[in-house]
Short mmCIF file of C-alpha atoms in Angstrom, two decimals:
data_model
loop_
_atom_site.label_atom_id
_atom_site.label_comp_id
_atom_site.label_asym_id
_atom_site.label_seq_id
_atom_site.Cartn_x
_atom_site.Cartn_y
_atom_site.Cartn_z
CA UNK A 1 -27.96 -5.25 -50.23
CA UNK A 2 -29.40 -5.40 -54.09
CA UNK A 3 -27.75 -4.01 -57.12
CA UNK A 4 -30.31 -1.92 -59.43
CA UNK A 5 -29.82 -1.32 -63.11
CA UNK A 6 -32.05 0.89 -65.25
CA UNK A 7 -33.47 -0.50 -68.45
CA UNK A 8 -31.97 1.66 -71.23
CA UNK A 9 -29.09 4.18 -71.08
CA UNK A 10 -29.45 7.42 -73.68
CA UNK A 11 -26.94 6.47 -76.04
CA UNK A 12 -28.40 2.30 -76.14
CA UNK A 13 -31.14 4.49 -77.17
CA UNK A 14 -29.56 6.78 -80.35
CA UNK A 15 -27.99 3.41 -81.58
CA UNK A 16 -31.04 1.11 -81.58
CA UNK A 17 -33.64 3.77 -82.78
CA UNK A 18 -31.13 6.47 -84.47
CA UNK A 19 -33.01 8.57 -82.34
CA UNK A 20 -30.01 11.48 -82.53
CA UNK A 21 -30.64 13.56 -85.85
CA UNK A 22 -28.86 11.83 -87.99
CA UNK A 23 -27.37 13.24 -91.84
CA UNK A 24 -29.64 11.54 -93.95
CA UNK A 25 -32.48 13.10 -92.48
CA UNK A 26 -31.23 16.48 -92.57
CA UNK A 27 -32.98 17.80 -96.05
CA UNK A 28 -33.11 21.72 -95.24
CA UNK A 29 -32.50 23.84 -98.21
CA UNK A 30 -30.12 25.80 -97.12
CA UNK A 31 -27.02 24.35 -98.18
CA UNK A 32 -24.84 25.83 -95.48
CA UNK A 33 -26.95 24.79 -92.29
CA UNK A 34 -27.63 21.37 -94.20
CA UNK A 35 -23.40 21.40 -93.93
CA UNK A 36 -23.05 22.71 -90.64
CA UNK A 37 -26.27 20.66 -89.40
CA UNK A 38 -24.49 16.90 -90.37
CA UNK A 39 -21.15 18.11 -89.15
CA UNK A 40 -22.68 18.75 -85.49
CA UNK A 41 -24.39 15.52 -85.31
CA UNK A 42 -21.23 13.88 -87.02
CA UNK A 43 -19.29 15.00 -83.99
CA UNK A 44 -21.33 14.75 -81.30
CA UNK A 45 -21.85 11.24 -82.18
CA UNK A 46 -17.57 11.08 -81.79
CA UNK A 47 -17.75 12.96 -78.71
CA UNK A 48 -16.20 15.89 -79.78
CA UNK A 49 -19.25 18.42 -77.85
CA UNK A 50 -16.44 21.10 -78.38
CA UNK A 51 -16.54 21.02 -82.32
CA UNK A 52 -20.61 20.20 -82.00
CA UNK A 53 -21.42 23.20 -80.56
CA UNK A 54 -19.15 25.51 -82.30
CA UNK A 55 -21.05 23.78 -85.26
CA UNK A 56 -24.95 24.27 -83.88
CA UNK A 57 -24.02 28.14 -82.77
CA UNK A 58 -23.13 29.21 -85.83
CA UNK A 59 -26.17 27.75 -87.83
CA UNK A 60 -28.01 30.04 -85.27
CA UNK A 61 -26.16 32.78 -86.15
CA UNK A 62 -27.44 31.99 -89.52
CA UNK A 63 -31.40 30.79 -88.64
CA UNK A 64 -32.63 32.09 -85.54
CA UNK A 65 -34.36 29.47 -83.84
CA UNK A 66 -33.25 26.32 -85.99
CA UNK A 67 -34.79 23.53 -84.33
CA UNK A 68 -31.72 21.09 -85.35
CA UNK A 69 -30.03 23.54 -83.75
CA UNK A 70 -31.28 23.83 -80.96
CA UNK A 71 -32.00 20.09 -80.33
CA UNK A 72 -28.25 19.46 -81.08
CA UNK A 73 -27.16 21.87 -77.92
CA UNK A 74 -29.85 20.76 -75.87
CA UNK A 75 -28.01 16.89 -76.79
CA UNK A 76 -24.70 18.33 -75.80
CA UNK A 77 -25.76 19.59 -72.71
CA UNK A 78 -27.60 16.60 -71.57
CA UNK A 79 -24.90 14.29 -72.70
CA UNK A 80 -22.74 16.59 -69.94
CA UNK A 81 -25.37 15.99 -67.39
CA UNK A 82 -25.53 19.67 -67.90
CA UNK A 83 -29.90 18.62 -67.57
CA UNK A 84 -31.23 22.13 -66.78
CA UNK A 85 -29.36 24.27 -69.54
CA UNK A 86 -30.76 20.89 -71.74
CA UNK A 87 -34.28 21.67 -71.12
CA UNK A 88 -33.87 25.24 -71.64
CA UNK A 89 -32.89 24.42 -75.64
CA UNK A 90 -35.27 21.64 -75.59
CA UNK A 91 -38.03 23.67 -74.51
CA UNK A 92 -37.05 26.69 -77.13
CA UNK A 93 -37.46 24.20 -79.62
CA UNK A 94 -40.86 23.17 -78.66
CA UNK A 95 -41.92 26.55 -78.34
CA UNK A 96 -41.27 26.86 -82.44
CA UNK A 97 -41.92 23.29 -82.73
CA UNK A 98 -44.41 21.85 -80.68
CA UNK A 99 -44.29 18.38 -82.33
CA UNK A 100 -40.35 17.64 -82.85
CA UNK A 101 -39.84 14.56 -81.19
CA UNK A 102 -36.12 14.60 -80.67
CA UNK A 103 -36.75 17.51 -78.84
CA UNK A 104 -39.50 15.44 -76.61
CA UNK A 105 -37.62 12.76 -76.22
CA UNK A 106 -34.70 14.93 -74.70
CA UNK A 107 -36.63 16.86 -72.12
CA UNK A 108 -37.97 13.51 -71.18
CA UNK A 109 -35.09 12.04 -70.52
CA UNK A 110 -33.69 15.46 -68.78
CA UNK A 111 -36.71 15.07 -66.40
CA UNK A 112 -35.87 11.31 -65.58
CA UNK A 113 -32.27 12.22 -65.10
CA UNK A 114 -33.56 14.69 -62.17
CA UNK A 115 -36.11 12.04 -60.96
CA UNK A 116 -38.77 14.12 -61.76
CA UNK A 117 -40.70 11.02 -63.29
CA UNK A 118 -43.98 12.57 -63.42
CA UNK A 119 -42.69 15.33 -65.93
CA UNK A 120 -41.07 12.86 -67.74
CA UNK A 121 -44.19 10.78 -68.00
CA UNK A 122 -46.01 13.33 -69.56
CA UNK A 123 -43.71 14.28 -71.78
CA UNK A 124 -43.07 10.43 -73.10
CA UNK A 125 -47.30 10.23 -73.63
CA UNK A 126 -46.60 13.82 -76.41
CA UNK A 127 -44.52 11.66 -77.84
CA UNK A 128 -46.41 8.25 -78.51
CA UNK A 129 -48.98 10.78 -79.80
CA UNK A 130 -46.56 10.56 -82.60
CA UNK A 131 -45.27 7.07 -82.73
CA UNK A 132 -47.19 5.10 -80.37
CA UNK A 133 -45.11 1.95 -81.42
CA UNK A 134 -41.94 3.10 -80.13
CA UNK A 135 -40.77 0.32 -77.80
CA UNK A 136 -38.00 2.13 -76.43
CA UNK A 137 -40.27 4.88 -75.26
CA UNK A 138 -42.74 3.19 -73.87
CA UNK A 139 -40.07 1.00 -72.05
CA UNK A 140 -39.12 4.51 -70.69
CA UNK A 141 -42.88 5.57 -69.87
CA UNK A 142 -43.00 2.10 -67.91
CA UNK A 143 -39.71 2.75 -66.18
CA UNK A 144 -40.89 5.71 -64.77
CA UNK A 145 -44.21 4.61 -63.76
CA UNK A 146 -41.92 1.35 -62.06
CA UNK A 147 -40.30 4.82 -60.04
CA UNK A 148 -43.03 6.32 -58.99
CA UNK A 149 -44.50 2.91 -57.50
CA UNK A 150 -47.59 2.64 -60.09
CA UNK A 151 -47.47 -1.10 -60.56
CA UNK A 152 -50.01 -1.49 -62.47
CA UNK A 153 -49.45 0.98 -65.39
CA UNK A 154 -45.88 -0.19 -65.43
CA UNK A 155 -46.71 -4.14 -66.08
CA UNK A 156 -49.44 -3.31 -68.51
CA UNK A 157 -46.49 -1.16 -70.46
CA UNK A 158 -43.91 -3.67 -70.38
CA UNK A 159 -45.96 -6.47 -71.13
CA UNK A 160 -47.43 -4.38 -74.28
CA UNK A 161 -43.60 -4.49 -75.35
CA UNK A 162 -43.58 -7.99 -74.95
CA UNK A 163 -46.32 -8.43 -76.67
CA UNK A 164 -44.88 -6.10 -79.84
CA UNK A 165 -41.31 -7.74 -79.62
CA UNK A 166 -41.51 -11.26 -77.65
CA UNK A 167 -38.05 -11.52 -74.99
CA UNK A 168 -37.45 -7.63 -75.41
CA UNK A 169 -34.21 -7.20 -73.06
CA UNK A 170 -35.46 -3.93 -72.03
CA UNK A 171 -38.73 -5.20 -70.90
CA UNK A 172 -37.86 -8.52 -69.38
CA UNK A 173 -35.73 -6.76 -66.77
CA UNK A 174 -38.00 -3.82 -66.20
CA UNK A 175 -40.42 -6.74 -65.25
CA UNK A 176 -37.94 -7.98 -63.22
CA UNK A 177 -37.43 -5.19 -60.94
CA UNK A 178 -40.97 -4.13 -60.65
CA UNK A 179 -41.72 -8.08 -59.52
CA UNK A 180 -38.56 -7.63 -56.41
CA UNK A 181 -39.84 -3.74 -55.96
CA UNK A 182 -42.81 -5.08 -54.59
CA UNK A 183 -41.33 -8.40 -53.18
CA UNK A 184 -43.11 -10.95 -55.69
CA UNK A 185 -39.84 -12.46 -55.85
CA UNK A 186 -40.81 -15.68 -57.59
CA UNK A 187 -42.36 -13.35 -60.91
CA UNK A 188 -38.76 -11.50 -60.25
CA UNK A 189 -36.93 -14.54 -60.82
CA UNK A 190 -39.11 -15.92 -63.53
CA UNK A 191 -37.86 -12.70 -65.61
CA UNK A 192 -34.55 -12.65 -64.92
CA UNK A 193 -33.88 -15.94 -65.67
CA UNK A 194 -35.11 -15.60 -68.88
CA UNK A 195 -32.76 -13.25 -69.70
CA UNK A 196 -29.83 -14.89 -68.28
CA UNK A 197 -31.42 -17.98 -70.51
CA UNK A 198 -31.22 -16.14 -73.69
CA UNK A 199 -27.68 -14.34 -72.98
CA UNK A 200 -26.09 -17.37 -70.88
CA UNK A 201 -22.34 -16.36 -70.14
CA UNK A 202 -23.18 -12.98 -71.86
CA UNK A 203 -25.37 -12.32 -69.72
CA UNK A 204 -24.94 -8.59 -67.68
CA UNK A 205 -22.76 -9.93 -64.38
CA UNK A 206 -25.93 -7.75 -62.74
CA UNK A 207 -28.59 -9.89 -64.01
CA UNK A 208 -26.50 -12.55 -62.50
CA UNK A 209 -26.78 -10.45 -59.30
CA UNK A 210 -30.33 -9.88 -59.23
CA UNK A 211 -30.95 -13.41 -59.88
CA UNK A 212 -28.80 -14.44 -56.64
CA UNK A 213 -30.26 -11.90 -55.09
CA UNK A 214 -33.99 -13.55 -55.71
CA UNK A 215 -33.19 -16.74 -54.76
CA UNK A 216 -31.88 -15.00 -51.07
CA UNK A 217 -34.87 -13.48 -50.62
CA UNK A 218 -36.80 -17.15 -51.30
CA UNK A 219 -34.08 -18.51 -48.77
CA UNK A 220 -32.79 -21.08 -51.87
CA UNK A 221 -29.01 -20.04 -50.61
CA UNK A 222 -27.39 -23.03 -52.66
CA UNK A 223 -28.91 -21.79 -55.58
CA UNK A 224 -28.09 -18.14 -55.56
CA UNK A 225 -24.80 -19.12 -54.60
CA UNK A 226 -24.16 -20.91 -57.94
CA UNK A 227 -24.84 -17.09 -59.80
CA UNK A 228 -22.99 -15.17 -57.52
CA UNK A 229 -20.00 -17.46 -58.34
CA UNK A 230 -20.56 -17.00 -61.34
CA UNK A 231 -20.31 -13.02 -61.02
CA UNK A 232 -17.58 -13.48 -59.00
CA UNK A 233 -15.42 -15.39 -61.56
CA UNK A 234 -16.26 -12.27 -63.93
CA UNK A 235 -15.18 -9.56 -61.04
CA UNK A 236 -13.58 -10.71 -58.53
CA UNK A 237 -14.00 -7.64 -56.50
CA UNK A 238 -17.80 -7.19 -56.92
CA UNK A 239 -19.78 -6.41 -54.03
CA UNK A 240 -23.38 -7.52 -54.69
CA UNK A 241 -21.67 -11.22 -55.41
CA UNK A 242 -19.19 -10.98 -52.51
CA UNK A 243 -22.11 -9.91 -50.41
CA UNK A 244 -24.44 -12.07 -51.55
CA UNK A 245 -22.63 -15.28 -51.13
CA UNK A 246 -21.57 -14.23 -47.77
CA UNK A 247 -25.11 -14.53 -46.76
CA UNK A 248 -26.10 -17.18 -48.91
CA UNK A 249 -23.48 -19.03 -46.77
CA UNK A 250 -25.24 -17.23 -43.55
CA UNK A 251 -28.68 -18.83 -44.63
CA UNK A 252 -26.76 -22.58 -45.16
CA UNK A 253 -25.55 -21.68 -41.90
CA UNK A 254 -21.72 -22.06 -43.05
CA UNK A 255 -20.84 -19.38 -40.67
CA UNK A 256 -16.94 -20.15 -41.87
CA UNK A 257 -17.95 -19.34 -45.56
CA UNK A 258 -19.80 -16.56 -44.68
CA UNK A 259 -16.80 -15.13 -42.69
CA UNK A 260 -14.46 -15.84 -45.53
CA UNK A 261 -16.49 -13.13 -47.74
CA UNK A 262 -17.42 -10.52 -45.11
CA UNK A 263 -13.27 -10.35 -44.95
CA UNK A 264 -13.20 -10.19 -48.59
CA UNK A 265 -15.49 -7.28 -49.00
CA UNK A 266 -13.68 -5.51 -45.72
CA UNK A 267 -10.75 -5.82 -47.52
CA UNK A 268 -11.65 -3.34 -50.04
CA UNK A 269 -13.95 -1.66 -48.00
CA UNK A 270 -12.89 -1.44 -44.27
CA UNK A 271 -14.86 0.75 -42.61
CA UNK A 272 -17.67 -0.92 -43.65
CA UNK A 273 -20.20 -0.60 -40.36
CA UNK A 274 -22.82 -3.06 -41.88
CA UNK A 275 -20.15 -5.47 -42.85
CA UNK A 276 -18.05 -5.30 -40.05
CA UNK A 277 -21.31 -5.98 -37.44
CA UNK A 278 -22.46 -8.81 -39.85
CA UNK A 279 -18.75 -10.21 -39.62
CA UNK A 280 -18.86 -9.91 -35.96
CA UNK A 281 -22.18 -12.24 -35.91
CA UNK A 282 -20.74 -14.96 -38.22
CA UNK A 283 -17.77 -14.88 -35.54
CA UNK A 284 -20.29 -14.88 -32.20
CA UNK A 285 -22.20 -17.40 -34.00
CA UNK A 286 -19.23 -19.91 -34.07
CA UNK A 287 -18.33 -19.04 -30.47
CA UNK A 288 -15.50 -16.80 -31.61
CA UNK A 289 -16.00 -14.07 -28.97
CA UNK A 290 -13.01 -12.44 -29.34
CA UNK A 291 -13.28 -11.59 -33.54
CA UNK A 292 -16.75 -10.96 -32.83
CA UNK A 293 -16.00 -8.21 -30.10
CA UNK A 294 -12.84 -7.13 -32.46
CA UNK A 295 -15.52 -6.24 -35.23
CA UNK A 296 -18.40 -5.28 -33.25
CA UNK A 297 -16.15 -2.50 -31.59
CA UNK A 298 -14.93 -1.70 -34.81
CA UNK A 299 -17.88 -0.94 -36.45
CA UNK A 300 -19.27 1.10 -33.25
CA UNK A 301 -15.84 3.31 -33.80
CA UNK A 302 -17.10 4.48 -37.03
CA UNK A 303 -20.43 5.31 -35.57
CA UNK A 304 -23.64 3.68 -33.49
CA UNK A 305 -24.75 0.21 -34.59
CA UNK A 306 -27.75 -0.80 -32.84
CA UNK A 307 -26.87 -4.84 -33.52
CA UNK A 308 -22.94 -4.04 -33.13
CA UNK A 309 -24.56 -3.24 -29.60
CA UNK A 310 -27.04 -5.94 -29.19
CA UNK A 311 -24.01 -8.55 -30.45
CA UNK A 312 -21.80 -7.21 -27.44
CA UNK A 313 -24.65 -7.70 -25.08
CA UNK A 314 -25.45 -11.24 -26.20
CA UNK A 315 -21.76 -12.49 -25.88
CA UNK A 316 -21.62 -11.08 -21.75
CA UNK A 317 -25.13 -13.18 -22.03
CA UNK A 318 -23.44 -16.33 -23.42
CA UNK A 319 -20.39 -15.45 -21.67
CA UNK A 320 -22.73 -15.83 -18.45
CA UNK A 321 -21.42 -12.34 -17.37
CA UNK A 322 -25.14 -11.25 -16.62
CA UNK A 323 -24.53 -7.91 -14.52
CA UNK A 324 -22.75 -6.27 -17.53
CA UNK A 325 -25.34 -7.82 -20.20
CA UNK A 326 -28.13 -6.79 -18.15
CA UNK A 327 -26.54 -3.14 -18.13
CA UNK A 328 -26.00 -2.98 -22.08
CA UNK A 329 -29.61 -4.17 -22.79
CA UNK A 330 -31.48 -1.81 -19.98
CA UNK A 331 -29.13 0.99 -22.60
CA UNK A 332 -30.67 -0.36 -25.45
CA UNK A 333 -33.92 -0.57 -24.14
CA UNK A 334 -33.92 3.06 -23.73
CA UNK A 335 -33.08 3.68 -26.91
CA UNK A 336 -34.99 1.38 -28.55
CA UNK A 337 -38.40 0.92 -26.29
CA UNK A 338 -40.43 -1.37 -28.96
CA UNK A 339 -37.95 -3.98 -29.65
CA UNK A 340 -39.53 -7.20 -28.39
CA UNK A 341 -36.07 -8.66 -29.32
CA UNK A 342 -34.51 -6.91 -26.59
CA UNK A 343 -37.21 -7.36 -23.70
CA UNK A 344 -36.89 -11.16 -24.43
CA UNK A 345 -32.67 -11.21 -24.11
CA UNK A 346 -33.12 -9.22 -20.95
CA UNK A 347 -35.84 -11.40 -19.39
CA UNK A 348 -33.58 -14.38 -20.25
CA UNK A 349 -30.29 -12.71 -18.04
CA UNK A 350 -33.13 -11.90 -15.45
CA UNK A 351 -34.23 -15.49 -15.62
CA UNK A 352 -30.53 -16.79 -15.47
CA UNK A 353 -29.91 -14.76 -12.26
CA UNK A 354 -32.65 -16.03 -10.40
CA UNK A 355 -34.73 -12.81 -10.67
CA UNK A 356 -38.08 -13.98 -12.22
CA UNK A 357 -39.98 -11.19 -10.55
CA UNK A 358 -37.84 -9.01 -12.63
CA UNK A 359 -38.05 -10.60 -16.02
CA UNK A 360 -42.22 -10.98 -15.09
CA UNK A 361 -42.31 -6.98 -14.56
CA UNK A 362 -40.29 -6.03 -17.43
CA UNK A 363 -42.59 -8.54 -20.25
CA UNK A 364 -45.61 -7.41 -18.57
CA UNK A 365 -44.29 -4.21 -18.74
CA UNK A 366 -44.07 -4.37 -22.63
CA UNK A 367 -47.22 -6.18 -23.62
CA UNK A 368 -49.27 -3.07 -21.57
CA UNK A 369 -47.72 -1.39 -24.78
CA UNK A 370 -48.42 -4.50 -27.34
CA UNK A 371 -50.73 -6.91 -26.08
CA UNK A 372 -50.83 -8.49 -29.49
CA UNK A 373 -47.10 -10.02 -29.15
CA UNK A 374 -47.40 -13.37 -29.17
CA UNK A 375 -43.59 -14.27 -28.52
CA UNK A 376 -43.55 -12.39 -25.18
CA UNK A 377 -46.77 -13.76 -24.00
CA UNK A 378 -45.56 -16.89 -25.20
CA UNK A 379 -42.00 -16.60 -23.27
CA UNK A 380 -43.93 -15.11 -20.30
CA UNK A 381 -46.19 -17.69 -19.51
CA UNK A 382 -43.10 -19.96 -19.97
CA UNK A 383 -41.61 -17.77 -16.97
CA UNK A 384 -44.44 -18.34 -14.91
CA UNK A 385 -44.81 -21.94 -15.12
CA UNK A 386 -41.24 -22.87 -14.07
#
């Protein structure tokens, strides 16, 4: 379970470039549109879209076409998430005014908003035509490359940010999630870090997140444990830190911790399948039997689980109730023909009632389909020898 975050939200965007068309650079000669032209952008910068676009439609009742106009509706409707109706004005204005870059910039960021990242890519590249020193946009072109899984053109964009402006925010934890995207955790944590070194307890609670979430993946559990805490002191009721210390506490193998925070986050959350079968592990793995089959059934009531299942066939296994474990893993078997994980349990309850034959047939049985496996050949010449 990781959090995501995207690098840079529309309106960080209008207040660190004063991207939106702002008064002072409205110099038309018409002194009526000029009027009408800062009033819109006045209050569609205080969220009034109402009095905005009562503004823009009448300076096109006055100049057909008007590409402040036009790129003040196309705002409104994309600050609405209204993204199609956005591109329609954006795209007007291009067609009168191929090179307006608030207009580009918009039906970029319309495209993004819809996930179409390719579109926006292109769009972004018209733009740094223009300004090819605009860090923001080219933080956006490298998000977008980061979505459409081209690793390469995405680092070589956010390390030319770095490169204009050294520890840019933006950057750093673009670089970030492109390094966990593609599981170079270490790089991940490297960038991360950094930012949570140059924000300390101002730091976003998810960078915090993503940094416990790093050192999971590189199986330090103590340390991601200290940043989740940290995120947890900030919101008590967050799930990436509830979640992550519960397993951080699974990895230490403090099964009692661990259980302590699955309940947490099934307190808020109760029908929580995943949750409720990782609950019911922490509680097998302690010998609990009971709790475990509480929250393994519960989690199967909200819909399949294939390890809610396995976890209720392991306890008749430890349990030493062999006839019913047998049973529930032949069911999963069927289901699941190419788990190796449930060949071996099976074998095992063969093995404990005195039916080697059995448990030989059914690993020999498997490795006709995977005779690269080296666990069961490994656990099958085991059988043999004893």
């Amino acid at each position: 379970m990781d959090n995501n975050f995207s690098t840079t939200t529309s309106s960080e965007f209008a207040e660190s470039q004063e991207f939106e068309m702002s008064s002072d650079k409205i110099t038309d000669g018409n002194d009526q549109i000029t009027e009408l032209s800062k009033k819109g952008y006045q209050l569609l910068k205080e969220n009034d879209t109402e009095g905005a676009r009562h503004a823009f439609e009448s300076i096109l009742s006055l100049e057909d076409n008007n590409n402040y106009a036009l790129v003040g509706l196309g705002d409104i409707a994309r600050k609405q998430n209204n993204f199609n109706e956005a591109i329609s004005f954006y795209n007007k204005c291009l067609s009168f005014y191929p090179s307006n870059n608030y207009a580009l910039f918009g039906l970029a960021d319309c495209y993004k908003a819809l996930n179409q990242f390719s579109k926006a890519i292109d769009i972004w590249q018209q733009y740094l035509v223009h300004d090819d020193k605009n860090i923001t946009v080219i933080t956006r072109v490298a998000d977008a490359y980061r979505k459409t899984k081209d690793f390469r053109k995405s680092k070589e964009l956010y390390l030319k940010v770095l490169e204009m402006e050294q520890d840019n925010p933006y950057a750093l934890i673009g670089l970030g999630h492109l390094s966990y995207d593609f599981k170079e955790y270490k790089d991940a944590l490297y960038y991360w870090t950094r930012i949570y070194d140059l924000n300390q307890d101002n730091s976003d609670i998810r960078v915090l997140t993503a940094i416990g979430n790093c050192h999971r993946k590189l199986k330090t559990f103590e340390k991601g444990t200290y940043y989740f805490e940290k995120a947890l002191a900030r919101d008590p009721k967050n799930f990436y830190a509830l979640f992550g210390l519960a397993d951080c506490y699974r990895g230490l193998g403090m099964q009692g911790r661990s259980i302590e925070y699955w309940n947490k986050i099934l307190e808020i959350d109760p029908k929580n399948k995943v949750i409720l079968t990782r609950a019911g592990d922490a509680y097998r793995t302690i010998g609990n039997y009971e709790e475990a089959v509480n929250y393994y059934n519960k989690a199967l009531e909200i819909d399949f689980d294939i390890y809610a299942a396995i976890g209720l066939a392991l306890i008749c296994k430890a349990q030493g109730k062999n006839d019913e474990a047998v049973k529930r893993f032949k069911t999963l078997i069927q289901n699941d023909p190419r788990n190796s994980r449930l060949y071996v349990d099976l074998a095992e309850c063969y093995v404990q009632m005195n039916k080697t034959d059995e448990a030989i047939n059914l690993l020999e049985h498997f490795l006709r389909n995977d005779g690269k496996n080296m666990q069961i050949k490994t656990i099958l010449e085991k059988i043999k020898r004893a």
